[in-house]
Coordinates of C-alpha atoms in Angstrom, one line a residue:
Chain A
M32 CA 122.3 74.6 106.8
I33 CA 119.6 72.6 104.9
L34 CA 118.3 71.4 108.2
L35 CA 118.3 74.9 109.6
R36 CA 116.4 76.1 106.6
R37 CA 113.8 73.4 106.8
L38 CA 113.3 74.1 110.5
F39 CA 112.9 77.8 109.9
F40 CA 110.5 77.3 107.0
F41 CA 108.5 74.8 109.1
A42 CA 108.3 77.3 112.0
V43 CA 107.0 80.1 109.8
G44 CA 104.7 77.7 108.0
L45 CA 103.3 76.6 111.4
F46 CA 102.8 80.2 112.5
L47 CA 100.9 80.9 109.3
A48 CA 98.9 77.7 109.3
L49 CA 97.9 77.4 113.0
P50 CA 95.0 79.9 113.2
L51 CA 93.7 78.5 109.8
I52 CA 93.9 74.9 111.0
V53 CA 91.8 75.8 114.1
V54 CA 89.3 77.6 112.0
A55 CA 89.0 74.7 109.6
G56 CA 88.5 72.4 112.6
V57 CA 85.9 74.6 114.1
S58 CA 84.0 74.8 110.8
I59 CA 83.2 71.0 110.9
N60 CA 81.8 70.9 114.4
E61 CA 78.5 69.1 114.6
K62 CA 76.8 71.5 117.0
Q63 CA 76.9 75.2 117.1
T64 CA 79.9 75.2 119.5
L65 CA 83.2 76.8 119.4
A66 CA 85.3 73.7 120.0
F67 CA 88.6 72.4 118.9
P68 CA 89.4 69.6 118.3
P69 CA 85.9 69.5 116.6
Q70 CA 83.2 67.5 118.3
G71 CA 81.6 65.2 115.6
F72 CA 81.8 65.9 111.9
S73 CA 79.4 67.9 109.8
L74 CA 79.6 69.9 106.6
A75 CA 76.3 71.6 107.5
W76 CA 78.1 74.9 108.2
Y77 CA 79.3 75.0 104.6
G78 CA 75.8 74.3 103.4
E79 CA 74.6 77.1 105.6
I80 CA 76.5 79.7 103.5
F81 CA 74.3 78.8 100.5
L82 CA 71.0 77.8 102.3
N83 CA 70.7 80.5 104.9
D84 CA 69.2 83.6 103.3
D85 CA 71.4 86.1 105.2
W86 CA 74.7 84.4 104.4
R87 CA 73.7 83.7 100.8
N88 CA 72.7 87.3 100.2
A89 CA 76.0 88.5 101.7
L90 CA 78.0 86.0 99.5
F91 CA 76.1 87.2 96.5
A92 CA 76.7 90.9 97.4
S93 CA 80.4 90.2 97.9
L94 CA 80.8 88.4 94.6
T95 CA 78.8 91.0 92.6
L96 CA 80.8 93.8 94.2
A97 CA 84.1 92.1 93.5
A98 CA 83.3 91.2 89.9
L99 CA 82.0 94.7 89.0
S100 CA 84.6 96.7 90.9
A101 CA 87.5 94.7 89.5
A102 CA 86.1 95.2 86.0
L103 CA 85.8 98.9 86.5
A104 CA 89.4 99.1 88.0
L105 CA 90.6 97.3 84.8
L106 CA 88.7 99.8 82.6
V107 CA 90.4 102.7 84.4
A108 CA 93.8 101.1 84.4
L109 CA 94.0 99.8 80.8
P110 CA 93.7 103.1 78.8
L111 CA 96.0 104.8 81.4
A112 CA 98.7 102.2 81.1
W113 CA 98.4 102.2 77.3
F114 CA 98.7 106.0 77.2
L115 CA 101.7 106.1 79.4
W116 CA 103.4 103.4 77.3
R117 CA 102.4 105.0 73.9
R118 CA 103.1 108.6 74.6
I119 CA 105.9 110.7 76.0
A120 CA 104.0 112.8 78.5
P121 CA 105.9 113.0 81.9
W122 CA 103.1 115.1 83.5
A123 CA 100.7 112.2 82.9
N124 CA 102.7 110.2 85.5
I125 CA 100.7 112.1 88.1
F126 CA 97.7 109.9 87.2
Q127 CA 99.8 106.8 87.8
L128 CA 100.8 108.2 91.2
L129 CA 97.1 108.9 91.9
G130 CA 96.3 105.3 91.0
I131 CA 98.8 104.0 93.4
A132 CA 98.2 106.4 96.3
P133 CA 95.0 104.8 97.7
F134 CA 96.7 101.5 98.0
T135 CA 99.8 102.8 99.8
L136 CA 98.1 105.0 102.4
P137 CA 96.3 103.4 105.4
P138 CA 92.9 102.2 104.1
V139 CA 90.9 104.1 106.6
I140 CA 92.0 107.4 104.9
T141 CA 90.5 106.4 101.5
A142 CA 87.5 105.0 103.3
L143 CA 86.8 108.2 105.2
G144 CA 87.5 110.4 102.1
L145 CA 84.9 108.4 100.1
L146 CA 82.4 108.5 103.0
T147 CA 82.6 112.3 103.2
F148 CA 82.3 112.5 99.4
W149 CA 79.3 110.2 99.1
A150 CA 77.6 111.9 102.1
T151 CA 78.2 115.3 100.6
S152 CA 77.0 114.4 97.1
G153 CA 73.9 112.7 98.5
F154 CA 74.5 109.2 97.2
Y155 CA 75.5 107.7 100.5
G156 CA 74.4 104.1 100.9
Q157 CA 73.7 103.4 97.2
P158 CA 75.1 100.0 96.3
W159 CA 76.8 101.3 93.2
T160 CA 78.9 103.7 95.2
A161 CA 80.7 100.7 96.7
V162 CA 81.6 99.5 93.2
I163 CA 83.2 102.8 92.3
S164 CA 84.9 103.1 95.7
H165 CA 86.4 99.6 95.5
A166 CA 87.5 100.2 91.8
I167 CA 89.4 103.3 92.9
F168 CA 90.8 101.7 96.0
F169 CA 92.1 98.7 94.0
V170 CA 93.0 100.3 90.6
T171 CA 96.7 100.0 91.7
L172 CA 96.7 96.3 91.0
P173 CA 95.7 96.2 87.3
L174 CA 97.7 99.4 86.8
V175 CA 100.9 97.7 88.1
T176 CA 100.4 94.4 86.2
L177 CA 99.5 96.2 83.0
S178 CA 102.5 98.6 83.2
L179 CA 104.6 95.5 83.5
G180 CA 102.8 93.9 80.6
F181 CA 103.3 96.9 78.3
S182 CA 107.0 97.2 79.2
A183 CA 107.4 93.6 78.1
I184 CA 106.1 94.3 74.6
D185 CA 108.8 94.4 71.9
R186 CA 108.3 97.9 70.3
S187 CA 109.6 96.7 67.0
L188 CA 106.5 94.5 66.6
V189 CA 104.2 97.5 66.9
E190 CA 106.5 99.5 64.7
A191 CA 106.2 96.8 62.0
A192 CA 102.4 97.1 62.2
A193 CA 102.5 100.8 62.0
T194 CA 104.8 100.7 58.9
M195 CA 102.3 98.5 57.2
G196 CA 99.7 101.2 57.7
A197 CA 97.8 100.1 60.8
D198 CA 96.4 103.0 62.8
D199 CA 96.5 103.1 66.6
Q200 CA 93.2 101.4 67.1
T201 CA 94.0 98.5 64.8
I202 CA 97.4 98.1 66.4
F203 CA 95.9 98.1 69.8
R204 CA 93.3 95.5 68.9
T205 CA 95.4 93.1 66.8
V206 CA 98.9 93.4 68.3
V207 CA 98.9 94.9 71.8
L208 CA 95.7 93.4 73.2
P209 CA 96.7 89.7 72.7
L210 CA 100.1 90.4 74.3
I211 CA 98.8 92.1 77.4
L212 CA 95.7 89.8 77.9
P213 CA 97.5 87.6 80.5
Y214 CA 98.4 90.8 82.5
M215 CA 94.8 92.0 82.3
V216 CA 93.6 88.7 83.7
S217 CA 96.0 88.7 86.6
G218 CA 95.3 92.3 87.4
Y219 CA 91.6 91.6 87.4
A220 CA 92.1 88.5 89.6
F221 CA 94.2 90.4 92.1
A222 CA 91.6 93.2 92.4
F223 CA 88.7 90.6 92.5
V224 CA 90.2 88.6 95.4
L225 CA 91.1 91.7 97.4
S226 CA 87.7 93.3 96.9
L227 CA 86.0 90.1 98.1
N228 CA 87.9 90.4 101.4
E229 CA 87.9 94.2 101.8
Y230 CA 86.1 95.5 104.9
I231 CA 86.6 99.1 105.8
V232 CA 85.9 100.9 102.5
A233 CA 82.8 98.8 102.0
Y234 CA 81.7 99.3 105.6
M235 CA 82.1 103.1 105.4
T236 CA 80.4 103.5 102.1
V237 CA 77.5 101.0 102.2
G238 CA 77.8 99.4 105.6
F239 CA 74.3 100.4 106.7
T240 CA 72.4 99.4 103.6
M241 CA 74.3 96.4 102.2
E242 CA 76.1 93.5 103.9
T243 CA 79.1 92.0 102.2
L244 CA 80.6 88.8 103.7
P245 CA 83.3 90.5 105.7
I246 CA 80.8 93.1 107.1
K247 CA 78.4 90.2 107.9
I248 CA 81.1 88.4 109.8
F249 CA 82.0 91.5 111.8
N250 CA 78.4 92.2 112.6
A251 CA 77.8 88.6 113.6
L252 CA 80.9 88.6 115.8
R253 CA 79.3 91.2 118.0
Y254 CA 76.3 89.1 118.8
G255 CA 78.3 85.9 119.4
Y256 CA 79.6 83.1 117.4
T257 CA 78.4 80.7 114.7
P258 CA 80.6 78.1 112.9
T259 CA 79.4 79.6 109.6
M260 CA 82.0 82.3 110.1
A261 CA 84.6 79.6 110.1
S262 CA 83.3 77.9 107.0
V263 CA 83.1 81.2 105.1
T264 CA 86.8 81.9 106.1
V265 CA 87.8 78.5 104.8
L266 CA 85.8 79.2 101.6
F267 CA 87.5 82.5 101.0
L268 CA 90.9 81.1 101.7
V269 CA 90.2 78.3 99.1
I270 CA 89.0 80.9 96.5
A271 CA 92.2 83.0 97.0
A272 CA 94.5 80.0 96.9
L273 CA 92.7 78.8 93.7
V274 CA 92.9 82.2 92.0
F275 CA 96.6 82.7 92.8
G276 CA 97.4 79.1 92.1
L277 CA 95.9 79.5 88.6
I278 CA 97.9 82.7 88.0
A279 CA 101.0 80.8 89.1
R280 CA 100.1 77.9 86.8
F281 CA 99.4 80.0 83.6
G282 CA 101.5 83.1 84.3
D283 CA 104.9 84.0 85.8
L284 CA 104.1 84.7 89.5
P285 CA 107.6 85.5 90.6
K286 CA 108.0 88.0 87.8
L287 CA 104.6 89.6 88.5
L288 CA 105.5 90.0 92.2
G289 CA 109.0 91.2 91.4
A290 CA 107.5 94.1 89.4
M291 CA 105.0 94.9 92.1
G292 CA 107.6 95.3 94.7
E293 CA 109.6 97.5 92.4
D294 CA 106.8 99.9 91.9
R295 CA 106.2 100.6 95.5
Chain B
M1095 CA 106.2 102.1 67.5
R1096 CA 108.2 105.0 68.7
R1097 CA 106.9 106.8 71.8
E1098 CA 106.0 110.3 70.8
P1099 CA 104.5 113.2 72.6
P1100 CA 100.7 113.7 72.0
Q1101 CA 100.2 116.2 69.3
R1102 CA 96.6 116.5 68.4
F1103 CA 93.7 116.5 70.7
P1104 CA 92.5 113.0 70.0
D1105 CA 95.9 111.7 71.1
Y1106 CA 94.8 112.5 74.6
G1107 CA 91.6 110.3 74.2
P1108 CA 92.7 107.3 76.2
L1109 CA 93.6 109.4 79.1
M1110 CA 90.2 111.0 79.5
F1111 CA 88.3 108.3 81.3
P1112 CA 91.0 107.2 83.8
A1113 CA 91.9 110.8 84.6
A1114 CA 88.2 111.8 85.1
M1115 CA 87.6 108.8 87.4
L1116 CA 90.7 109.4 89.5
V1117 CA 90.1 113.1 89.9
V1118 CA 86.4 112.8 90.6
F1119 CA 86.5 109.7 92.9
F1120 CA 89.9 110.1 94.6
V1121 CA 91.2 113.7 94.4
I1122 CA 87.8 115.3 95.1
P1123 CA 86.9 112.9 98.0
F1124 CA 90.3 113.6 99.4
A1125 CA 89.8 117.4 99.2
T1126 CA 86.3 117.0 100.7
M1127 CA 87.8 115.2 103.6
I1128 CA 90.4 118.0 104.1
A1129 CA 87.6 120.6 103.9
V1130 CA 85.4 118.7 106.4
S1131 CA 88.3 118.6 108.9
F1132 CA 87.9 122.4 109.2
F1133 CA 84.1 122.3 109.5
E1134 CA 82.2 122.9 112.7
R1135 CA 80.3 120.1 114.3
Q1136 CA 76.6 120.5 115.0
Q1137 CA 74.4 118.7 117.5
G1138 CA 73.1 115.3 116.3
G1139 CA 76.0 114.3 114.0
F1140 CA 75.6 117.1 111.5
Y1141 CA 78.3 119.5 110.5
E1142 CA 78.3 122.8 108.7
P1143 CA 80.9 124.6 106.6
A1144 CA 83.3 126.8 108.6
F1145 CA 87.0 127.3 108.9
V1146 CA 88.0 126.4 112.4
F1147 CA 91.0 124.7 113.8
D1148 CA 89.1 123.2 116.8
N1149 CA 89.3 119.7 115.4
Y1150 CA 93.0 119.9 115.2
G1151 CA 93.1 121.6 118.6
R1152 CA 91.7 118.4 120.1
F1153 CA 95.0 116.7 119.3
L1154 CA 96.5 118.5 122.2
S1155 CA 94.6 116.4 124.7
L1156 CA 96.3 113.7 126.9
F1157 CA 93.9 111.0 125.5
F1158 CA 94.9 111.7 121.9
G1159 CA 98.5 111.8 122.8
K1160 CA 98.3 108.4 124.4
V1161 CA 96.5 106.9 121.4
L1162 CA 99.0 108.3 119.0
A1163 CA 102.0 107.2 121.1
F1164 CA 100.5 103.7 121.4
S1165 CA 99.7 103.5 117.6
L1166 CA 103.3 104.5 116.7
F1167 CA 104.7 102.1 119.2
L1168 CA 102.6 99.2 118.1
A1169 CA 103.3 99.8 114.4
M1170 CA 107.0 100.0 115.2
A1171 CA 107.0 96.8 117.2
V1172 CA 105.1 94.9 114.4
A1173 CA 107.4 96.3 111.7
A1174 CA 110.5 95.2 113.8
A1175 CA 109.1 91.7 114.4
C1176 CA 108.1 91.2 110.7
V1177 CA 111.5 92.4 109.4
T1178 CA 113.3 90.2 111.9
I1179 CA 111.5 87.1 110.7
G1180 CA 111.0 88.3 107.1
V1181 CA 114.6 89.1 106.1
P1182 CA 116.1 85.7 106.8
F1183 CA 112.9 83.9 105.5
T1184 CA 112.8 85.8 102.2
Y1185 CA 116.5 85.3 101.8
L1186 CA 116.2 81.6 102.2
L1187 CA 113.1 81.6 99.9
S1188 CA 114.9 83.5 97.2
R1189 CA 117.6 80.8 97.2
S1190 CA 115.1 77.9 97.0
S1191 CA 114.0 76.1 93.9
R1192 CA 111.4 77.9 91.6
G1193 CA 108.7 75.4 92.6
T1194 CA 109.2 76.0 96.3
Q1195 CA 109.2 79.8 95.7
I1196 CA 105.9 79.6 93.7
R1197 CA 104.2 77.5 96.4
W1198 CA 105.2 79.9 99.1
L1199 CA 104.1 82.9 97.1
V1200 CA 100.6 81.4 96.5
V1201 CA 100.3 80.8 100.3
L1202 CA 101.6 84.2 101.2
L1203 CA 99.3 86.0 98.7
S1204 CA 96.3 84.0 100.0
I1205 CA 96.9 85.0 103.6
L1206 CA 97.7 88.6 102.6
S1207 CA 94.4 88.9 100.8
L1208 CA 92.4 87.3 103.7
S1209 CA 90.0 89.8 105.2
E1210 CA 91.2 91.4 108.4
V1211 CA 87.8 90.4 109.9
M1212 CA 88.7 86.7 109.2
I1213 CA 92.2 87.0 110.5
G1214 CA 90.8 88.6 113.7
F1215 CA 88.2 85.8 114.0
A1216 CA 90.8 83.1 113.4
W1217 CA 93.1 84.4 116.1
S1218 CA 90.4 85.0 118.6
T1219 CA 89.4 81.4 118.1
L1220 CA 93.0 80.2 118.4
L1221 CA 93.4 82.2 121.6
S1222 CA 90.0 81.3 123.1
R1223 CA 89.4 79.2 126.1
T1224 CA 87.2 76.5 124.5
A1225 CA 88.9 76.0 121.1
G1226 CA 92.3 77.6 121.7
I1227 CA 95.9 76.5 121.8
T1228 CA 95.8 76.4 125.6
N1229 CA 93.8 73.2 125.3
L1230 CA 96.8 71.6 123.7
F1231 CA 99.0 72.7 126.6
A1232 CA 96.3 71.6 129.1
M1233 CA 96.3 68.1 127.4
L1234 CA 100.1 68.0 127.9
G1235 CA 99.5 69.0 131.5
L1236 CA 101.4 72.2 131.2
M1237 CA 98.7 74.6 132.2
D1238 CA 94.9 75.0 132.5
A1239 CA 92.9 76.0 129.5
Q1240 CA 92.3 79.8 129.5
A1241 CA 91.5 82.7 127.2
L1242 CA 94.5 84.7 126.0
T1243 CA 92.4 87.6 124.7
P1244 CA 91.9 90.4 125.0
S1245 CA 95.6 91.3 125.5
F1246 CA 98.4 93.3 124.0
G1247 CA 100.2 90.0 123.1
A1248 CA 97.1 88.9 121.1
V1249 CA 97.0 92.2 119.1
M1250 CA 100.7 92.2 118.5
T1251 CA 100.7 88.5 117.3
A1252 CA 97.8 88.8 115.0
M1253 CA 99.1 92.1 113.5
T1254 CA 102.5 90.4 112.9
Y1255 CA 100.6 87.5 111.3
Q1256 CA 98.8 90.0 109.0
A1257 CA 101.9 92.0 108.1
L1258 CA 104.4 89.1 107.6
P1259 CA 103.2 88.1 104.1
Y1260 CA 103.3 91.7 103.1
T1261 CA 106.9 92.1 104.5
V1262 CA 108.1 89.0 102.5
L1263 CA 106.4 90.3 99.3
V1264 CA 108.0 93.7 99.7
L1265 CA 111.5 92.2 100.3
Y1266 CA 111.2 89.5 97.7
P1267 CA 112.1 91.5 94.5
A1268 CA 115.2 93.0 96.1
L1269 CA 116.4 89.6 97.5
V1270 CA 115.8 87.7 94.3
R1271 CA 118.0 90.2 92.4
L1272 CA 120.8 90.1 95.1
D1273 CA 124.0 88.9 93.5
P1274 CA 124.6 85.3 94.6
T1275 CA 128.4 85.7 94.2
L1276 CA 128.3 87.9 97.3
T1277 CA 127.7 84.9 99.6
E1278 CA 129.8 82.6 97.5
A1279 CA 132.8 84.9 98.0
A1280 CA 132.2 85.1 101.7
R1281 CA 131.8 81.3 101.9
T1282 CA 135.0 80.7 99.9
L1283 CA 136.8 83.0 102.4
G1284 CA 135.7 80.7 105.1
A1285 CA 132.6 82.3 106.6
S1286 CA 129.8 80.1 107.9
P1287 CA 126.4 80.5 106.2
V1288 CA 125.0 82.3 109.2
R1289 CA 128.0 84.5 109.5
A1290 CA 127.9 85.3 105.8
F1291 CA 124.3 86.2 106.2
F1292 CA 124.9 88.7 109.0
T1293 CA 128.2 90.2 107.8
V1294 CA 127.6 90.3 104.0
I1295 CA 123.9 90.1 103.1
V1296 CA 122.4 92.2 105.9
P1297 CA 124.9 95.1 105.3
A1298 CA 124.4 94.9 101.5
L1299 CA 120.6 95.2 102.1
R1300 CA 120.7 97.9 104.7
N1301 CA 118.7 100.4 102.7
T1302 CA 116.2 97.8 101.5
I1303 CA 115.6 96.7 105.0
L1304 CA 115.1 100.3 106.2
A1305 CA 112.6 101.0 103.3
T1306 CA 110.8 97.7 104.2
L1307 CA 110.6 98.7 107.9
I1308 CA 108.9 101.9 106.9
M1309 CA 106.5 100.2 104.4
V1310 CA 105.5 97.6 107.0
F1311 CA 105.2 100.4 109.6
I1312 CA 102.6 102.2 107.4
F1313 CA 100.8 98.9 106.7
A1314 CA 100.6 98.2 110.5
L1315 CA 99.4 101.8 111.1
G1316 CA 96.4 101.0 108.9
S1317 CA 95.2 98.1 111.0
Y1318 CA 91.9 98.9 112.5
L1319 CA 90.0 95.7 113.3
L1320 CA 92.6 93.6 115.1
P1321 CA 93.1 96.0 118.0
Q1322 CA 89.3 96.2 118.3
L1323 CA 88.7 92.4 118.1
L1324 CA 91.7 91.2 120.2
G1325 CA 92.6 94.1 122.4
R1326 CA 91.2 96.2 125.2
P1327 CA 90.1 99.9 124.7
Q1328 CA 93.6 101.0 125.7
H1329 CA 95.0 99.0 122.8
W1330 CA 93.0 101.1 120.2
T1331 CA 95.0 102.7 117.5
L1332 CA 94.5 105.9 115.5
S1333 CA 92.8 104.0 112.7
V1334 CA 90.3 102.5 115.2
L1335 CA 89.7 106.0 116.7
I1336 CA 89.0 107.5 113.3
T1337 CA 86.4 104.8 112.5
D1338 CA 84.9 105.2 115.9
Q1339 CA 84.5 108.9 115.6
A1340 CA 83.2 108.8 112.0
I1341 CA 80.7 106.0 112.5
Y1342 CA 79.7 105.7 116.1
Q1343 CA 80.3 109.2 117.5
S1344 CA 79.1 110.8 114.3
N1345 CA 81.9 113.4 114.6
M1346 CA 83.0 113.6 111.0
P1347 CA 85.1 116.8 111.3
F1348 CA 87.2 115.4 114.1
A1349 CA 87.6 112.0 112.3
A1350 CA 88.6 113.9 109.1
A1351 CA 91.2 116.0 111.0
M1352 CA 92.7 112.8 112.4
A1353 CA 92.7 111.2 109.0
V1354 CA 94.5 114.3 107.5
F1355 CA 97.0 113.9 110.3
L1356 CA 97.5 110.2 109.5
V1357 CA 98.0 111.1 105.8
L1358 CA 100.8 113.6 106.7
V1359 CA 102.5 111.0 108.9
S1360 CA 102.2 108.3 106.2
L1361 CA 103.3 110.6 103.4
S1362 CA 106.4 111.8 105.1
L1363 CA 107.3 108.2 105.9
V1364 CA 106.7 107.1 102.2
G1365 CA 109.0 110.0 101.2
L1366 CA 111.6 108.6 103.7
A1367 CA 111.2 105.1 102.3
V1368 CA 111.6 106.3 98.7
Y1369 CA 114.7 108.2 99.8
A1370 CA 116.1 105.1 101.4
G1371 CA 115.4 103.1 98.3
R1372 CA 117.2 105.7 96.1
Q1373 CA 120.3 105.5 98.4
K1374 CA 120.5 101.9 97.6
E1375 CA 120.8 102.6 93.8
A1376 CA 123.5 105.3 94.4
A1377 CA 125.6 103.0 96.6

């Protein structure tokens, strides 16, 4: 049984790792060839991400977009999750549903909806429209982690503060905020990583005026191949693994994911 | 603090910003898209307000029927493959040590968040002639190096790759909570582990598995880049067609009509999944 399990885990692991191993191999080719096993060894293609203007701009665009949209998603999710926890207002659950909908439906739908909206309102192509679009698209993630964070708060703690005369604002700042901070961080991190990698919504909203890294890779793929695509893929994989590894190190990842599945 | 209904106007304060954002940037765009789906297309990619059903009428063509049938078939095949691998895998994972679980979860999350462009690129490299897996077989003398894309197998494999982490993460909460005494009882009564899995675990999870199948089906329905990067035009799905019509053919009304159709399909499936999930609680 244990052997069977090891074998099965190994097979799934191999399936998951194989394309990434080849990409990692390709990324260290010495010349601009698509060869595996790699011919020669060079880290130049990693340097290219930061030295080549096009790639650096795309990386910068992606990082800015991800940082801002994840922050906006958190700003939308926090008061909503707080209100739903603090008040009895069943009708307000509709907003929770609205927050989860874009993430559950096929992404092309949200993308097209936003495209028609920005085109109709005349803001099509402005970089900030991508920030709002991604924030709405990924608001699910902080919303779910925060709902979980609030439900974990012992209400008697807050009650005690209220009895001592603290108003809502003071309670929020001194009692609630410190308790849900870890959930805010993980919600932000989830939204950040997913925004970094998102293609279709970014492409449909600002695809013709701004290049994020996924858009840049897709555009470059049409004209042929460069190992920089491989090095960027490895870089993004490392960023994701680092972020999720940190969440696992300082938070309770199984619990976070357990709740996420429950909400779907 | 007791939960209480909002009484005075300021009590609604926290709700203002999120509600406004969601209504303005999700509900209104959604409504705009539905409206555009009834608009009339003009020459040169413009469209003007109207109320016509022409865009929906185009669904009745043979071409559209083929694309729709292929999309549904592909999503179903991917969902079936993912659940077949995902259920035993997640079951074994949920019975592993906490450390093992966390390591796998980090790996699965990292791959799940990886851009579809990058997954497509990785698979097209793995299946290419010069850097692909066939080189390995060639070295072993099994076959000549050759390109395995574009092909249906490539699309199917890459989509399974993309959806498998999602499948495991959807199944994970249900399997973690599964009562361990279930298998223990079966084992005490003399069933082999594999037999216990198929005769006790799978039936106990019937509704969870059904709900997961539907969720993965919707997830696969949303794949738009992999069929483009790894398949031939006949492997295009509804999602690809919507993007193509909206961006390259500049036919927004038709793209919007197809998107509305996709929403209806997805929503009815979500309803079904929720229903299947409820059944589980009742049982």
